[in-house]
Amino acid sequence: MKKKKNQNKGQKGYLAWNKKMSICKTLVLFAISFAVYAMGIWSTGSNQNLLTIVAVLGCLPACRSAANLIALLRCHEISESDYRKISAKIRTAESLTDLEFTSYERTYQVQHMALSGVELIGYMADPFADIKGCEKHLEGMFLRNQLSEVHIRIFKELPKYLNRLDELEKASAAGDNTEEETERTARIKALLFAISL
């Protein structure tokens, strides 16, 4: 039996699935607009008819879908080897994979994030990634949403990220998880999903 791909944001496989769905949606929307346009020409013998206007208006959602597709195609998923190394360390922390954050200045591709309490750590595989810019962008988003107590640290080197993940897991195992902390973690996670592609 074929295994179902993950279709939830923050899980491995979501980005690949979302790319495929976005390609299909864009093709279907353009095909519908083209079919309406062709039907108008076929029925009247000219492109000066009401169906041409409908076809042109139908291109608006198709173009929006194409723009989203272009943004998604630029995203890079976490490598299988990195994912296996990180997964081996995760026990109690929330694990979020393949998140893409956009600001007015830049786009930040975070291959993995781990969340425990108010501690949020991330791994960006790109050696030229602007980790300080990403941290500042996320801090600003948390401040605007009354989550100022979140401590954010992003890493470019996988060994350093894995070491910090070990420390996070030890601290998480030592502490007791209250209902308030669970609710705050859920709010942080929901905000991360809301501001990512």
mmCIF file of C-alpha atoms in Angstrom:
data_model
loop_
_atom_site.group_PDB
_atom_site.id
_atom_site.type_symbol
_atom_site.label_atom_id
_atom_site.label_comp_id
_atom_site.label_asym_id
_atom_site.label_seq_id
_atom_site.Cartn_x
_atom_site.Cartn_y
_atom_site.Cartn_z
ATOM 1 C CA MET A 1 0.000 0.000 0.000
ATOM 2 C CA LYS A 2 1.314 3.437 -0.956
ATOM 3 C CA LYS A 3 2.171 5.743 1.933
ATOM 4 C CA LYS A 4 0.247 9.029 1.992
ATOM 5 C CA LYS A 5 2.394 12.170 1.767
ATOM 6 C CA ASN A 6 2.194 14.745 4.556
ATOM 7 C CA GLN A 7 -0.071 17.598 3.592
ATOM 8 C CA ASN A 8 0.207 19.674 6.756
ATOM 9 C CA LYS A 9 2.379 22.768 6.969
ATOM 10 C CA GLY A 10 5.522 22.202 8.985
ATOM 11 C CA GLN A 11 5.813 18.497 8.165
ATOM 12 C CA LYS A 12 8.340 16.922 5.824
ATOM 13 C CA GLY A 13 6.823 16.489 2.391
ATOM 14 C CA TYR A 14 4.429 19.442 2.684
ATOM 15 C CA LEU A 15 6.499 21.685 0.432
ATOM 16 C CA ALA A 16 6.782 19.072 -2.367
ATOM 17 C CA TRP A 17 3.049 18.315 -2.112
ATOM 18 C CA ASN A 18 2.184 22.026 -2.132
ATOM 19 C CA LYS A 19 4.349 22.577 -5.240
ATOM 20 C CA LYS A 20 2.550 19.780 -7.091
ATOM 21 C CA MET A 21 -0.876 21.097 -6.071
ATOM 22 C CA SER A 22 0.075 24.639 -7.074
ATOM 23 C CA ILE A 23 1.266 23.464 -10.509
ATOM 24 C CA CYS A 24 -2.020 21.589 -11.070
ATOM 25 C CA LYS A 25 -4.135 24.529 -9.883
ATOM 26 C CA THR A 26 -2.277 27.011 -12.103
ATOM 27 C CA LEU A 27 -2.578 24.786 -15.183
ATOM 28 C CA VAL A 28 -6.292 24.183 -14.587
ATOM 29 C CA LEU A 29 -7.044 27.888 -14.102
ATOM 30 C CA PHE A 30 -5.195 28.877 -17.290
ATOM 31 C CA ALA A 31 -6.833 25.986 -19.196
ATOM 32 C CA ILE A 32 -10.311 27.157 -18.138
ATOM 33 C CA SER A 33 -9.568 30.729 -19.248
ATOM 34 C CA PHE A 34 -8.201 29.513 -22.577
ATOM 35 C CA ALA A 35 -11.203 27.198 -23.098
ATOM 36 C CA VAL A 36 -13.658 30.045 -22.430
ATOM 37 C CA TYR A 37 -11.743 32.288 -24.840
ATOM 38 C CA ALA A 38 -11.668 29.577 -27.543
ATOM 39 C CA MET A 39 -15.369 28.873 -27.038
ATOM 40 C CA GLY A 40 -16.129 32.568 -27.549
ATOM 41 C CA ILE A 41 -14.178 32.678 -30.807
ATOM 42 C CA TRP A 42 -15.737 29.403 -31.984
ATOM 43 C CA SER A 43 -19.306 30.534 -31.243
ATOM 44 C CA THR A 44 -19.085 34.090 -32.663
ATOM 45 C CA GLY A 45 -16.180 33.899 -35.096
ATOM 46 C CA SER A 46 -14.502 36.872 -33.398
ATOM 47 C CA ASN A 47 -12.754 37.648 -30.137
ATOM 48 C CA GLN A 48 -14.998 40.675 -29.577
ATOM 49 C CA ASN A 49 -17.591 39.026 -27.350
ATOM 50 C CA LEU A 50 -18.585 38.657 -23.711
ATOM 51 C CA LEU A 51 -16.710 35.352 -23.309
ATOM 52 C CA THR A 52 -13.411 37.103 -24.110
ATOM 53 C CA ILE A 53 -14.000 39.442 -21.163
ATOM 54 C CA VAL A 54 -14.831 36.455 -18.935
ATOM 55 C CA ALA A 55 -11.654 34.692 -20.113
ATOM 56 C CA VAL A 56 -9.497 37.758 -19.393
ATOM 57 C CA LEU A 57 -11.028 38.110 -15.917
ATOM 58 C CA GLY A 58 -10.416 34.395 -15.409
ATOM 59 C CA CYS A 59 -6.711 35.053 -15.952
ATOM 60 C CA LEU A 60 -6.567 37.099 -12.723
ATOM 61 C CA PRO A 61 -6.801 34.112 -10.334
ATOM 62 C CA ALA A 62 -4.617 32.102 -12.717
ATOM 63 C CA CYS A 63 -1.894 34.765 -12.579
ATOM 64 C CA ARG A 64 -2.150 34.946 -8.792
ATOM 65 C CA SER A 65 -1.732 31.175 -8.640
ATOM 66 C CA ALA A 66 1.256 31.422 -11.004
ATOM 67 C CA ALA A 67 2.893 34.030 -8.737
ATOM 68 C CA ASN A 68 2.425 31.726 -5.721
ATOM 69 C CA LEU A 69 3.872 28.864 -7.752
ATOM 70 C CA ILE A 70 6.985 30.891 -8.609
ATOM 71 C CA ALA A 71 7.509 31.654 -4.910
ATOM 72 C CA LEU A 72 7.095 27.960 -4.031
ATOM 73 C CA LEU A 73 9.455 26.760 -6.757
ATOM 74 C CA ARG A 74 12.215 28.878 -5.219
ATOM 75 C CA CYS A 75 11.853 27.025 -1.893
ATOM 76 C CA HIS A 76 14.312 24.239 -1.112
ATOM 77 C CA GLU A 77 13.328 21.317 1.071
ATOM 78 C CA ILE A 78 15.479 19.902 3.827
ATOM 79 C CA SER A 79 17.849 17.187 2.640
ATOM 80 C CA GLU A 80 17.037 13.618 3.640
ATOM 81 C CA SER A 81 20.341 13.178 5.522
ATOM 82 C CA ASP A 82 19.854 16.420 7.519
ATOM 83 C CA TYR A 83 16.274 15.424 8.300
ATOM 84 C CA ARG A 84 17.346 11.996 9.594
ATOM 85 C CA LYS A 85 20.038 13.520 11.837
ATOM 86 C CA ILE A 86 17.597 16.058 13.274
ATOM 87 C CA SER A 87 14.766 13.536 13.694
ATOM 88 C CA ALA A 88 17.051 11.305 15.752
ATOM 89 C CA LYS A 89 17.427 14.136 18.304
ATOM 90 C CA ILE A 90 13.754 15.218 18.549
ATOM 91 C CA ARG A 91 11.847 13.682 21.458
ATOM 92 C CA THR A 92 9.573 16.224 23.149
ATOM 93 C CA ALA A 93 10.097 19.491 21.234
ATOM 94 C CA GLU A 94 7.723 20.543 18.465
ATOM 95 C CA SER A 95 9.366 19.805 15.115
ATOM 96 C CA LEU A 96 8.631 22.084 12.137
ATOM 97 C CA THR A 97 10.128 21.457 8.700
ATOM 98 C CA ASP A 98 10.539 23.519 5.516
ATOM 99 C CA LEU A 99 9.191 26.917 6.518
ATOM 100 C CA GLU A 100 9.589 29.930 4.222
ATOM 101 C CA PHE A 101 9.198 33.382 5.805
ATOM 102 C CA THR A 102 8.881 36.516 3.698
ATOM 103 C CA SER A 103 9.569 40.078 4.746
ATOM 104 C CA TYR A 104 9.572 43.289 2.705
ATOM 105 C CA GLU A 105 13.329 42.982 2.187
ATOM 106 C CA ARG A 106 14.047 39.250 1.936
ATOM 107 C CA THR A 107 12.823 35.697 1.959
ATOM 108 C CA TYR A 108 14.112 33.366 4.660
ATOM 109 C CA GLN A 109 14.157 29.602 4.068
ATOM 110 C CA VAL A 110 14.325 27.733 7.355
ATOM 111 C CA GLN A 111 14.739 24.014 6.774
ATOM 112 C CA HIS A 112 13.930 23.015 10.365
ATOM 113 C CA MET A 113 12.693 24.607 13.570
ATOM 114 C CA ALA A 114 12.297 23.151 17.040
ATOM 115 C CA LEU A 115 10.033 24.721 19.627
ATOM 116 C CA SER A 116 9.952 24.004 23.335
ATOM 117 C CA GLY A 117 8.260 26.418 25.723
ATOM 118 C CA VAL A 118 9.476 29.887 24.737
ATOM 119 C CA GLU A 119 12.668 28.572 23.104
ATOM 120 C CA LEU A 120 12.614 28.511 19.309
ATOM 121 C CA ILE A 121 15.642 27.357 17.367
ATOM 122 C CA GLY A 122 16.049 27.022 13.627
ATOM 123 C CA TYR A 123 18.391 25.627 10.995
ATOM 124 C CA MET A 124 19.025 27.336 7.636
ATOM 125 C CA ALA A 125 21.019 25.072 5.300
ATOM 126 C CA ASP A 126 22.132 27.918 3.017
ATOM 127 C CA PRO A 127 25.666 28.973 4.093
ATOM 128 C CA PHE A 128 24.954 32.529 2.858
ATOM 129 C CA ALA A 129 21.642 32.843 4.707
ATOM 130 C CA ASP A 130 20.974 36.019 6.700
ATOM 131 C CA ILE A 131 20.346 34.458 10.104
ATOM 132 C CA LYS A 132 20.341 37.780 11.981
ATOM 133 C CA GLY A 133 17.776 39.193 9.542
ATOM 134 C CA CYS A 134 15.592 36.117 9.989
ATOM 135 C CA GLU A 135 15.825 36.326 13.784
ATOM 136 C CA LYS A 136 14.954 40.044 13.678
ATOM 137 C CA HIS A 137 12.001 39.426 11.329
ATOM 138 C CA LEU A 138 10.590 36.665 13.556
ATOM 139 C CA GLU A 139 11.111 38.741 16.723
ATOM 140 C CA GLY A 140 9.173 41.599 15.114
ATOM 141 C CA MET A 141 6.322 39.277 14.160
ATOM 142 C CA PHE A 142 6.175 37.848 17.685
ATOM 143 C CA LEU A 143 6.195 41.340 19.230
ATOM 144 C CA ARG A 144 3.268 42.426 17.034
ATOM 145 C CA ASN A 145 1.324 39.390 18.195
ATOM 146 C CA GLN A 146 1.957 39.802 21.947
ATOM 147 C CA LEU A 147 4.491 36.954 22.124
ATOM 148 C CA SER A 148 7.514 39.001 23.182
ATOM 149 C CA GLU A 149 8.890 36.344 25.553
ATOM 150 C CA VAL A 150 9.971 33.972 22.737
ATOM 151 C CA HIS A 151 13.754 33.444 22.495
ATOM 152 C CA ILE A 152 14.849 32.844 18.897
ATOM 153 C CA ARG A 153 18.170 31.438 17.713
ATOM 154 C CA ILE A 154 18.891 30.416 14.112
ATOM 155 C CA PHE A 155 21.916 28.340 13.055
ATOM 156 C CA LYS A 156 23.678 27.818 9.708
ATOM 157 C CA GLU A 157 25.865 24.911 10.819
ATOM 158 C CA LEU A 158 24.087 21.600 11.391
ATOM 159 C CA PRO A 159 26.436 20.350 14.187
ATOM 160 C CA LYS A 160 25.824 23.527 16.224
ATOM 161 C CA TYR A 161 22.067 23.190 15.638
ATOM 162 C CA LEU A 162 22.128 19.542 16.758
ATOM 163 C CA ASN A 163 24.075 20.487 19.935
ATOM 164 C CA ARG A 164 21.559 23.225 20.760
ATOM 165 C CA LEU A 165 18.732 20.779 20.022
ATOM 166 C CA ASP A 166 20.214 18.349 22.573
ATOM 167 C CA GLU A 167 20.296 21.141 25.175
ATOM 168 C CA LEU A 168 16.711 22.099 24.330
ATOM 169 C CA GLU A 169 15.545 18.501 24.719
ATOM 170 C CA LYS A 170 17.320 18.127 28.094
ATOM 171 C CA ALA A 171 15.724 21.338 29.383
ATOM 172 C CA SER A 172 12.342 20.244 28.056
ATOM 173 C CA ALA A 173 12.598 16.831 29.741
ATOM 174 C CA ALA A 174 13.575 18.428 33.070
ATOM 175 C CA GLY A 175 10.661 20.896 33.123
ATOM 176 C CA ASP A 176 6.994 20.127 33.612
ATOM 177 C CA ASN A 177 4.617 21.207 30.877
ATOM 178 C CA THR A 178 1.767 23.328 32.264
ATOM 179 C CA GLU A 179 -1.484 24.085 30.477
ATOM 180 C CA GLU A 180 -0.381 27.721 30.033
ATOM 181 C CA GLU A 181 2.885 26.638 28.374
ATOM 182 C CA THR A 182 1.005 24.242 26.074
ATOM 183 C CA GLU A 183 -1.347 27.049 25.033
ATOM 184 C CA ARG A 184 1.564 29.455 24.436
ATOM 185 C CA THR A 185 3.385 26.826 22.338
ATOM 186 C CA ALA A 186 0.238 26.356 20.264
ATOM 187 C CA ARG A 187 0.008 30.144 19.706
ATOM 188 C CA ILE A 188 3.661 30.340 18.661
ATOM 189 C CA LYS A 189 3.234 27.408 16.274
ATOM 190 C CA ALA A 190 0.043 28.897 14.787
ATOM 191 C CA LEU A 191 1.805 32.229 14.191
ATOM 192 C CA LEU A 192 4.762 30.513 12.495
ATOM 193 C CA PHE A 193 2.352 28.728 10.156
ATOM 194 C CA ALA A 194 0.417 31.936 9.487
ATOM 195 C CA ILE A 195 3.501 33.918 8.426
ATOM 196 C CA SER A 196 5.110 31.165 6.309
ATOM 197 C CA LEU A 197 4.324 30.011 2.774
#
